[in-house]
PDB file of C-alpha atoms in Angstrom:
ATOM      1  CA  LYS F   1      -9.663  -3.479  28.653  1.00 64.00           C
ATOM      2  CA  SER F   2     -12.614  -1.393  27.449  1.00 74.00           C
ATOM      3  CA  PRO F   3     -13.840  -0.373  23.975  1.00 78.00           C
ATOM      4  CA  PHE F   4     -12.161   2.987  24.574  1.00 80.00           C
ATOM      5  CA  THR F   5      -8.676   1.428  24.523  1.00 81.00           C
ATOM      6  CA  ARG F   6      -7.311   1.293  21.001  1.00 81.00           C
ATOM      7  CA  LYS F   7      -5.582  -1.905  19.870  1.00 84.00           C
ATOM      8  CA  GLU F   8      -2.309  -0.011  19.404  1.00 83.00           C
ATOM      9  CA  GLU F   9      -2.415   1.308  22.975  1.00 85.00           C
ATOM     10  CA  HIS F  10      -3.086  -2.169  24.374  1.00 85.00           C
ATOM     11  CA  SER F  11      -0.214  -3.640  22.345  1.00 89.00           C
ATOM     12  CA  GLU F  12       2.153  -0.881  23.515  1.00 90.00           C
ATOM     13  CA  LEU F  13       1.260  -1.618  27.156  1.00 91.00           C
ATOM     14  CA  TRP F  14       2.037  -5.334  26.820  1.00 91.00           C
ATOM     15  CA  ARG F  15       5.170  -4.683  24.796  1.00 92.00           C
ATOM     16  CA  THR F  16       6.492  -2.451  27.604  1.00 94.00           C
ATOM     17  CA  ILE F  17       5.857  -4.808  30.523  1.00 94.00           C
ATOM     18  CA  SER F  18       6.882  -7.924  28.544  1.00 93.00           C
ATOM     19  CA  HIS F  19      10.325  -6.336  28.138  1.00 92.00           C
ATOM     20  CA  GLY F  20      10.619  -5.977  31.890  1.00 92.00           C
ATOM     21  CA  LYS F  21       9.789  -2.283  32.048  1.00 93.00           C
ATOM     22  CA  LYS F  22       7.239  -0.503  34.220  1.00 94.00           C
ATOM     23  CA  TRP F  23       4.172   0.994  32.504  1.00 93.00           C
ATOM     24  CA  ARG F  24       2.155   3.907  33.860  1.00 92.00           C
ATOM     25  CA  GLY F  25      -0.770   5.710  32.271  1.00 90.00           C
ATOM     26  CA  GLU F  26      -4.456   6.590  32.220  1.00 88.00           C
ATOM     27  CA  ARG F  27      -7.141   4.307  30.851  1.00 88.00           C
ATOM     28  CA  ARG F  28     -10.914   4.390  30.725  1.00 87.00           C
ATOM     29  CA  ASN F  29     -11.771   0.926  32.005  1.00 87.00           C
ATOM     30  CA  VAL F  30     -14.935  -1.087  32.566  1.00 86.00           C
ATOM     31  CA  ARG F  31     -16.192  -2.595  35.834  1.00 86.00           C
ATOM     32  CA  LYS F  32     -17.782  -6.039  36.150  1.00 86.00           C
ATOM     33  CA  ASP F  33     -21.218  -4.385  36.234  1.00 89.00           C
ATOM     34  CA  GLY F  34     -20.538  -2.777  32.831  1.00 86.00           C
ATOM     35  CA  SER F  35     -20.019   0.806  34.083  1.00 88.00           C
ATOM     36  CA  TYR F  36     -16.983   2.817  33.007  1.00 88.00           C
ATOM     37  CA  TYR F  37     -14.414   4.629  35.108  1.00 89.00           C
ATOM     38  CA  TRP F  38     -11.079   6.405  34.670  1.00 87.00           C
ATOM     39  CA  SER F  39      -8.068   4.661  36.144  1.00 89.00           C
ATOM     40  CA  LEU F  40      -4.508   5.814  36.792  1.00 91.00           C
ATOM     41  CA  MET F  41      -2.624   2.546  36.414  1.00 91.00           C
ATOM     42  CA  SER F  42       0.867   1.384  37.228  1.00 94.00           C
ATOM     43  CA  ILE F  43       1.951  -2.106  36.068  1.00 95.00           C
ATOM     44  CA  SER F  44       5.291  -3.587  37.135  1.00 95.00           C
ATOM     45  CA  PRO F  45       6.817  -6.931  36.072  1.00 94.00           C
ATOM     46  CA  ILE F  46       8.046  -9.287  38.841  1.00 95.00           C
ATOM     47  CA  LYS F  47      11.064 -11.463  38.029  1.00 93.00           C
ATOM     48  CA  ASP F  48      12.523 -14.603  39.651  1.00 93.00           C
ATOM     49  CA  ALA F  49      16.162 -15.136  40.558  1.00 91.00           C
ATOM     50  CA  SER F  50      17.070 -15.951  36.954  1.00 92.00           C
ATOM     51  CA  GLY F  51      15.498 -12.726  35.657  1.00 91.00           C
ATOM     52  CA  THR F  52      12.453 -14.389  34.113  1.00 93.00           C
ATOM     53  CA  ILE F  53       9.166 -12.507  34.435  1.00 94.00           C
ATOM     54  CA  THR F  54       6.765 -14.577  36.530  1.00 94.00           C
ATOM     55  CA  HIS F  55       4.063 -12.090  37.543  1.00 94.00           C
ATOM     56  CA  PHE F  56       2.787  -8.586  36.995  1.00 96.00           C
ATOM     57  CA  VAL F  57       1.639  -6.285  39.772  1.00 96.00           C
ATOM     58  CA  SER F  58      -0.939  -3.659  38.842  1.00 94.00           C
ATOM     59  CA  VAL F  59      -1.950  -0.769  41.069  1.00 94.00           C
ATOM     60  CA  SER F  60      -5.013   1.161  39.939  1.00 91.00           C
ATOM     61  CA  GLU F  61      -6.389   4.409  41.331  1.00 90.00           C
ATOM     62  CA  ASP F  62      -9.911   5.529  40.440  1.00 90.00           C
ATOM     63  CA  ILE F  63      -9.516   9.110  39.158  1.00 87.00           C
ATOM     64  CA  THR F  64     -12.964   9.397  37.544  1.00 87.00           C
ATOM     65  CA  GLU F  65     -14.052  12.516  39.431  1.00 86.00           C
ATOM     66  CA  ASN F  66     -10.856  14.453  38.702  1.00 84.00           C
ATOM     67  CA  LYS F  67     -10.705  13.233  35.084  1.00 83.00           C
ATOM     68  CA  GLU F  68     -14.292  14.251  34.347  1.00 81.00           C
ATOM     69  CA  LEU F  69     -13.564  17.690  35.782  1.00 80.00           C
ATOM     70  CA  GLN F  70     -10.444  17.953  33.602  1.00 79.00           C
ATOM     71  CA  LEU F  71     -12.392  16.951  30.485  1.00 74.00           C
ATOM     72  CA  GLN F  72     -15.098  19.488  31.307  1.00 75.00           C
ATOM     73  CA  VAL F  73     -12.500  22.257  31.597  1.00 71.00           C
ATOM     74  CA  GLU F  74     -10.993  21.189  28.253  1.00 72.00           C
ATOM     75  CA  ARG F  75     -14.409  21.214  26.604  1.00 71.00           C
ATOM     76  CA  LEU F  76     -15.009  24.742  27.843  1.00 73.00           C
ATOM     77  CA  ALA F  77     -11.571  25.838  26.630  1.00 79.00           C
ATOM     78  CA  TYR F  78     -11.748  24.320  23.155  1.00 86.00           C
ATOM     79  CA  HIS F  79     -15.440  23.939  22.285  1.00 90.00           C
ATOM     80  CA  ASP F  80     -18.301  26.242  21.427  1.00 93.00           C
ATOM     81  CA  PRO F  81     -20.922  25.862  24.196  1.00 90.00           C
ATOM     82  CA  LEU F  82     -23.862  26.486  21.842  1.00 94.00           C
ATOM     83  CA  THR F  83     -23.151  24.009  19.032  1.00 95.00           C
ATOM     84  CA  GLY F  84     -20.625  21.641  20.611  1.00 92.00           C
ATOM     85  CA  LEU F  85     -18.222  22.207  17.721  1.00 95.00           C
ATOM     86  CA  SER F  86     -14.633  23.247  18.340  1.00 94.00           C
ATOM     87  CA  ASN F  87     -14.049  26.952  18.904  1.00 94.00           C
ATOM     88  CA  ARG F  88     -11.707  29.425  17.217  1.00 94.00           C
ATOM     89  CA  ARG F  89      -8.813  28.714  19.583  1.00 92.00           C
ATOM     90  CA  TYR F  90      -8.822  24.960  18.936  1.00 93.00           C
ATOM     91  CA  PHE F  91      -9.408  25.374  15.211  1.00 96.00           C
ATOM     92  CA  MET F  92      -6.521  27.788  14.735  1.00 95.00           C
ATOM     93  CA  ASN F  93      -4.177  25.488  16.665  1.00 93.00           C
ATOM     94  CA  GLN F  94      -5.141  22.551  14.452  1.00 94.00           C
ATOM     95  CA  LEU F  95      -4.911  24.645  11.292  1.00 96.00           C
ATOM     96  CA  GLU F  96      -1.408  25.866  12.175  1.00 95.00           C
ATOM     97  CA  HIS F  97      -0.333  22.270  12.767  1.00 94.00           C
ATOM     98  CA  GLN F  98      -1.851  21.232   9.417  1.00 95.00           C
ATOM     99  CA  CYS F  99      -0.066  24.040   7.560  1.00 94.00           C
ATOM    100  CA  ARG F 100       3.281  22.841   8.900  1.00 93.00           C
ATOM    101  CA  LEU F 101       2.424  19.215   8.096  1.00 91.00           C
ATOM    102  CA  CYS F 102       1.535  20.086   4.502  1.00 92.00           C
ATOM    103  CA  GLU F 103       4.758  22.038   4.165  1.00 90.00           C
ATOM    104  CA  ARG F 104       6.857  19.057   5.298  1.00 89.00           C
ATOM    105  CA  SER F 105       5.043  16.197   3.575  1.00 88.00           C
ATOM    106  CA  ASN F 106       3.288  17.806   0.592  1.00 83.00           C
ATOM    107  CA  GLU F 107      -0.008  16.609   2.031  1.00 88.00           C
ATOM    108  CA  LEU F 108      -3.086  18.299   0.554  1.00 94.00           C
ATOM    109  CA  ALA F 109      -5.679  19.938   2.815  1.00 96.00           C
ATOM    110  CA  ALA F 110      -8.322  22.657   2.649  1.00 97.00           C
ATOM    111  CA  VAL F 111     -10.217  25.156   4.772  1.00 98.00           C
ATOM    112  CA  LEU F 112     -13.873  25.968   4.205  1.00 98.00           C
ATOM    113  CA  PHE F 113     -15.058  29.311   5.627  1.00 98.00           C
ATOM    114  CA  MET F 114     -18.880  29.452   5.848  1.00 97.00           C
ATOM    115  CA  ASP F 115     -21.384  32.144   6.659  1.00 96.00           C
ATOM    116  CA  LEU F 116     -25.197  31.877   6.801  1.00 96.00           C
ATOM    117  CA  ASP F 117     -26.926  34.155   4.318  1.00 96.00           C
ATOM    118  CA  HIS F 118     -29.067  36.952   5.822  1.00 93.00           C
ATOM    119  CA  PHE F 119     -28.697  35.567   9.349  1.00 93.00           C
ATOM    120  CA  LYS F 120     -29.018  39.036  10.896  1.00 91.00           C
ATOM    121  CA  MET F 121     -32.503  39.291   9.396  1.00 90.00           C
ATOM    122  CA  ILE F 122     -33.487  36.057  11.139  1.00 88.00           C
ATOM    123  CA  ASN F 123     -32.277  37.333  14.519  1.00 89.00           C
ATOM    124  CA  ASP F 124     -34.040  40.674  14.008  1.00 89.00           C
ATOM    125  CA  THR F 125     -37.394  39.196  12.930  1.00 88.00           C
ATOM    126  CA  LEU F 126     -37.643  35.921  14.873  1.00 88.00           C
ATOM    127  CA  GLY F 127     -35.374  36.616  17.841  1.00 91.00           C
ATOM    128  CA  HIS F 128     -31.995  35.442  19.092  1.00 92.00           C
ATOM    129  CA  GLU F 129     -33.371  32.258  20.676  1.00 93.00           C
ATOM    130  CA  PHE F 130     -34.634  31.143  17.269  1.00 93.00           C
ATOM    131  CA  GLY F 131     -31.282  32.128  15.772  1.00 93.00           C
ATOM    132  CA  ASP F 132     -29.459  29.987  18.336  1.00 95.00           C
ATOM    133  CA  GLU F 133     -31.646  26.976  17.512  1.00 94.00           C
ATOM    134  CA  LEU F 134     -30.912  27.512  13.838  1.00 95.00           C
ATOM    135  CA  LEU F 135     -27.169  27.591  14.502  1.00 96.00           C
ATOM    136  CA  LYS F 136     -27.376  24.293  16.396  1.00 95.00           C
ATOM    137  CA  LEU F 137     -29.306  22.714  13.542  1.00 94.00           C
ATOM    138  CA  VAL F 138     -26.770  23.979  11.011  1.00 95.00           C
ATOM    139  CA  ALA F 139     -23.965  22.493  13.121  1.00 96.00           C
ATOM    140  CA  ARG F 140     -25.655  19.077  13.027  1.00 95.00           C
ATOM    141  CA  LYS F 141     -26.087  19.316   9.264  1.00 95.00           C
ATOM    142  CA  ILE F 142     -22.415  20.233   8.853  1.00 97.00           C
ATOM    143  CA  LEU F 143     -21.345  17.189  10.883  1.00 96.00           C
ATOM    144  CA  SER F 144     -23.459  14.899   8.711  1.00 95.00           C
ATOM    145  CA  CYS F 145     -21.335  15.822   5.661  1.00 96.00           C
ATOM    146  CA  LEU F 146     -17.907  15.212   7.197  1.00 96.00           C
ATOM    147  CA  ARG F 147     -15.402  12.448   7.892  1.00 93.00           C
ATOM    148  CA  ASP F 148     -14.230  11.654  11.419  1.00 91.00           C
ATOM    149  CA  SER F 149     -10.862  13.237  10.596  1.00 92.00           C
ATOM    150  CA  ASP F 150     -12.377  16.583   9.540  1.00 96.00           C
ATOM    151  CA  ILE F 151     -12.445  19.435  12.070  1.00 96.00           C
ATOM    152  CA  PRO F 152     -15.561  21.649  12.081  1.00 97.00           C
ATOM    153  CA  SER F 153     -15.633  24.825  14.144  1.00 97.00           C
ATOM    154  CA  ARG F 154     -17.851  27.763  14.984  1.00 97.00           C
ATOM    155  CA  LEU F 155     -15.706  30.878  15.002  1.00 94.00           C
ATOM    156  CA  GLY F 156     -18.501  33.062  16.354  1.00 92.00           C
ATOM    157  CA  GLY F 157     -21.888  34.416  15.327  1.00 94.00           C
ATOM    158  CA  ASP F 158     -22.980  32.587  12.165  1.00 96.00           C
ATOM    159  CA  GLU F 159     -19.429  31.916  10.948  1.00 97.00           C
ATOM    160  CA  PHE F 160     -18.320  28.294  10.667  1.00 98.00           C
ATOM    161  CA  THR F 161     -15.074  26.770   9.419  1.00 98.00           C
ATOM    162  CA  ILE F 162     -13.999  23.259   8.471  1.00 98.00           C
ATOM    163  CA  LEU F 163     -10.473  21.878   8.193  1.00 97.00           C
ATOM    164  CA  LEU F 164     -10.290  19.039   5.664  1.00 97.00           C
ATOM    165  CA  PRO F 165      -6.974  17.180   6.085  1.00 95.00           C
ATOM    166  CA  MET F 166      -5.543  14.370   3.930  1.00 93.00           C
ATOM    167  CA  LEU F 167      -7.357  15.197   0.693  1.00 94.00           C
ATOM    168  CA  LEU F 168      -6.720  13.119  -2.406  1.00 91.00           C
ATOM    169  CA  THR F 169      -7.473  15.996  -4.793  1.00 94.00           C
ATOM    170  CA  GLU F 170      -8.618  19.604  -4.642  1.00 92.00           C
ATOM    171  CA  THR F 171     -11.937  18.446  -6.081  1.00 95.00           C
ATOM    172  CA  SER F 172     -12.627  16.669  -2.775  1.00 96.00           C
ATOM    173  CA  ALA F 173     -13.006  20.039  -1.026  1.00 97.00           C
ATOM    174  CA  LYS F 174     -15.440  21.222  -3.701  1.00 96.00           C
ATOM    175  CA  THR F 175     -17.463  18.028  -3.281  1.00 97.00           C
ATOM    176  CA  VAL F 176     -17.855  18.717   0.437  1.00 97.00           C
ATOM    177  CA  ALA F 177     -18.858  22.313  -0.284  1.00 97.00           C
ATOM    178  CA  ASP F 178     -21.489  21.123  -2.772  1.00 97.00           C
ATOM    179  CA  LYS F 179     -22.930  18.791  -0.124  1.00 97.00           C
ATOM    180  CA  LEU F 180     -23.047  21.561   2.459  1.00 98.00           C
ATOM    181  CA  VAL F 181     -24.790  24.028   0.146  1.00 97.00           C
ATOM    182  CA  ALA F 182     -27.353  21.375  -0.762  1.00 97.00           C
ATOM    183  CA  ILE F 183     -28.108  20.162   2.770  1.00 96.00           C
ATOM    184  CA  ILE F 184     -28.418  23.673   4.236  1.00 96.00           C
ATOM    185  CA  ASN F 185     -30.817  24.488   1.395  1.00 95.00           C
ATOM    186  CA  GLU F 186     -33.211  21.713   2.374  1.00 94.00           C
ATOM    187  CA  PRO F 187     -36.376  23.309   3.855  1.00 90.00           C
ATOM    188  CA  PHE F 188     -37.141  22.490   7.484  1.00 84.00           C
ATOM    189  CA  THR F 189     -39.457  23.417  10.326  1.00 87.00           C
ATOM    190  CA  LEU F 190     -38.004  25.008  13.437  1.00 86.00           C
ATOM    191  CA  SER F 191     -40.042  26.205  16.417  1.00 84.00           C
ATOM    192  CA  GLY F 192     -43.206  26.166  14.324  1.00 85.00           C
ATOM    193  CA  HIS F 193     -41.686  28.204  11.489  1.00 83.00           C
ATOM    194  CA  ASN F 194     -41.025  26.965   7.961  1.00 85.00           C
ATOM    195  CA  VAL F 195     -37.450  27.973   7.232  1.00 86.00           C
ATOM    196  CA  GLN F 196     -35.485  28.159   3.995  1.00 89.00           C
ATOM    197  CA  GLN F 197     -31.833  28.858   4.705  1.00 94.00           C
ATOM    198  CA  SER F 198     -28.757  29.119   2.513  1.00 96.00           C
ATOM    199  CA  ILE F 199     -25.031  29.349   3.103  1.00 97.00           C
ATOM    200  CA  SER F 200     -22.030  30.886   1.339  1.00 98.00           C
ATOM    201  CA  ILE F 201     -18.625  29.187   1.423  1.00 98.00           C
ATOM    202  CA  GLY F 202     -15.060  30.237   0.685  1.00 97.00           C
ATOM    203  CA  ILE F 203     -12.367  27.611   0.093  1.00 97.00           C
ATOM    204  CA  SER F 204      -8.618  27.868   0.578  1.00 97.00           C
ATOM    205  CA  ILE F 205      -6.434  24.956  -0.567  1.00 96.00           C
ATOM    206  CA  ILE F 206      -3.321  24.155   1.510  1.00 95.00           C
ATOM    207  CA  ARG F 207      -0.557  22.703  -0.666  1.00 90.00           C
ATOM    208  CA  GLY F 208       2.508  23.336   1.455  1.00 83.00           C
ATOM    209  CA  GLN F 209       3.010  26.943   0.359  1.00 83.00           C
ATOM    210  CA  GLY F 210       4.442  27.824   3.768  1.00 88.00           C
ATOM    211  CA  LEU F 211       1.427  29.934   4.731  1.00 92.00           C
ATOM    212  CA  SER F 212       0.418  30.558   8.328  1.00 94.00           C
ATOM    213  CA  ALA F 213      -2.985  29.614   9.713  1.00 96.00           C
ATOM    214  CA  LYS F 214      -4.048  33.266   9.655  1.00 96.00           C
ATOM    215  CA  GLU F 215      -3.042  33.610   5.991  1.00 96.00           C
ATOM    216  CA  VAL F 216      -4.980  30.488   4.983  1.00 96.00           C
ATOM    217  CA  LEU F 217      -8.062  31.691   6.848  1.00 97.00           C
ATOM    218  CA  ARG F 218      -7.724  35.118   5.214  1.00 96.00           C
ATOM    219  CA  GLN F 219      -7.687  33.463   1.778  1.00 96.00           C
ATOM    220  CA  ALA F 220     -10.846  31.506   2.603  1.00 97.00           C
ATOM    221  CA  ASP F 221     -12.465  34.708   3.876  1.00 96.00           C
ATOM    222  CA  GLN F 222     -11.735  36.465   0.592  1.00 96.00           C
ATOM    223  CA  ALA F 223     -13.263  33.568  -1.335  1.00 97.00           C
ATOM    224  CA  LEU F 224     -16.306  33.744   0.955  1.00 97.00           C
ATOM    225  CA  TYR F 225     -16.656  37.445   0.151  1.00 96.00           C
ATOM    226  CA  LEU F 226     -16.730  36.640  -3.561  1.00 95.00           C
ATOM    227  CA  ALA F 227     -19.369  33.939  -3.011  1.00 96.00           C
ATOM    228  CA  LYS F 228     -21.592  36.498  -1.255  1.00 95.00           C
ATOM    229  CA  GLN F 229     -20.977  39.272  -3.738  1.00 94.00           C
ATOM    230  CA  THR F 230     -21.872  37.052  -6.703  1.00 94.00           C
ATOM    231  CA  GLY F 231     -25.206  35.815  -5.429  1.00 94.00           C
ATOM    232  CA  ARG F 232     -24.734  33.812  -2.193  1.00 95.00           C
ATOM    233  CA  ASN F 233     -25.890  30.205  -1.759  1.00 96.00           C
ATOM    234  CA  GLN F 234     -22.690  28.909  -3.393  1.00 97.00           C
ATOM    235  CA  TYR F 235     -18.968  28.399  -2.880  1.00 97.00           C
ATOM    236  CA  ARG F 236     -15.882  30.001  -4.375  1.00 96.00           C
ATOM    237  CA  VAL F 237     -12.222  28.955  -4.306  1.00 96.00           C
ATOM    238  CA  PHE F 238      -9.519  31.467  -3.352  1.00 95.00           C
ATOM    239  CA  GLU F 239      -7.676  31.206  -6.683  1.00 83.00           C
ATOM    240  CA  GLU F 240     -10.738  32.574  -8.421  1.00 55.00           C
ATOM    241  CA  VAL F 241     -10.920  35.671  -6.196  1.00 57.00           C
ATOM    242  CA  PRO F 242      -9.934  39.005  -7.818  1.00 58.00           C
ATOM    243  CA  THR F 243      -7.153  40.775  -5.929  1.00 53.00           C
ATOM    244  CA  ALA F 244      -9.433  43.785  -5.347  1.00 48.00           C
ATOM    245  CA  ALA F 245     -11.887  41.751  -3.289  1.00 53.00           C
ATOM    246  CA  ASN F 246     -12.389  43.213   0.159  1.00 53.00           C
ATOM    247  CA  PRO F 247     -13.948  40.807   2.706  1.00 54.00           C
ATOM    248  CA  GLU F 248     -14.608  43.639   5.151  1.00 52.00           C
ATOM    249  CA  GLN F 249     -17.269  44.988   2.796  1.00 48.00           C
ATOM    250  CA  ALA F 250     -19.152  41.672   2.568  1.00 52.00           C
ATOM    251  CA  GLN F 251     -22.765  41.734   3.712  1.00 52.00           C
ATOM    252  CA  SER F 252     -24.330  38.944   5.761  1.00 63.00           C
TER     253      SER F 252
END
């Protein structure tokens, strides 16, 4: 048993074999020297003539090389290579699942759609390499404001999104947005340059309205447009967005 095996998983394993059933699965285990490896395990109970379990036989195959390759492929498929955050594909899958969950259980969730203010100017004046470093720094700052259950993503360019599941109140989403605006505003030095950056945020609240992931993201985008049109460096909630707002006209 390693620190990577959750208590519930360990209990399920023993519950299965204690009832005389065979268990098979993958585990990340630890060797006697303290190093970790991936194991494909099969555990079978051995019974005596009366049907009482007397022993367990475990067969373990080291699948570390294949498992690491599989995880690398998954990282490439679902993560942004620049920032390490999830990518659009993974985010939209999780958002669609959350929309259905909110619809069934009345759970409250929110999406934050973020865009760096005047990022194009930074790329044009300081270069794309500097812009990439800035995006990585922003990603780290975003992570510092979130719970483990939150799902941050880089959709592309300087656009970031966050899925906030299991919210107690709608105010919780605004609190996160306030933290993000404040932390991005903190001055910092990057590649020898003193940088002052700001961010605009649009918020869409998911209450079980039966909306699709695309519709929720569109709402957040419209709120983001309003945040930019009314001064940037702030957040807006979708309900406050006039129906005439047109996100396609928003400037970076």
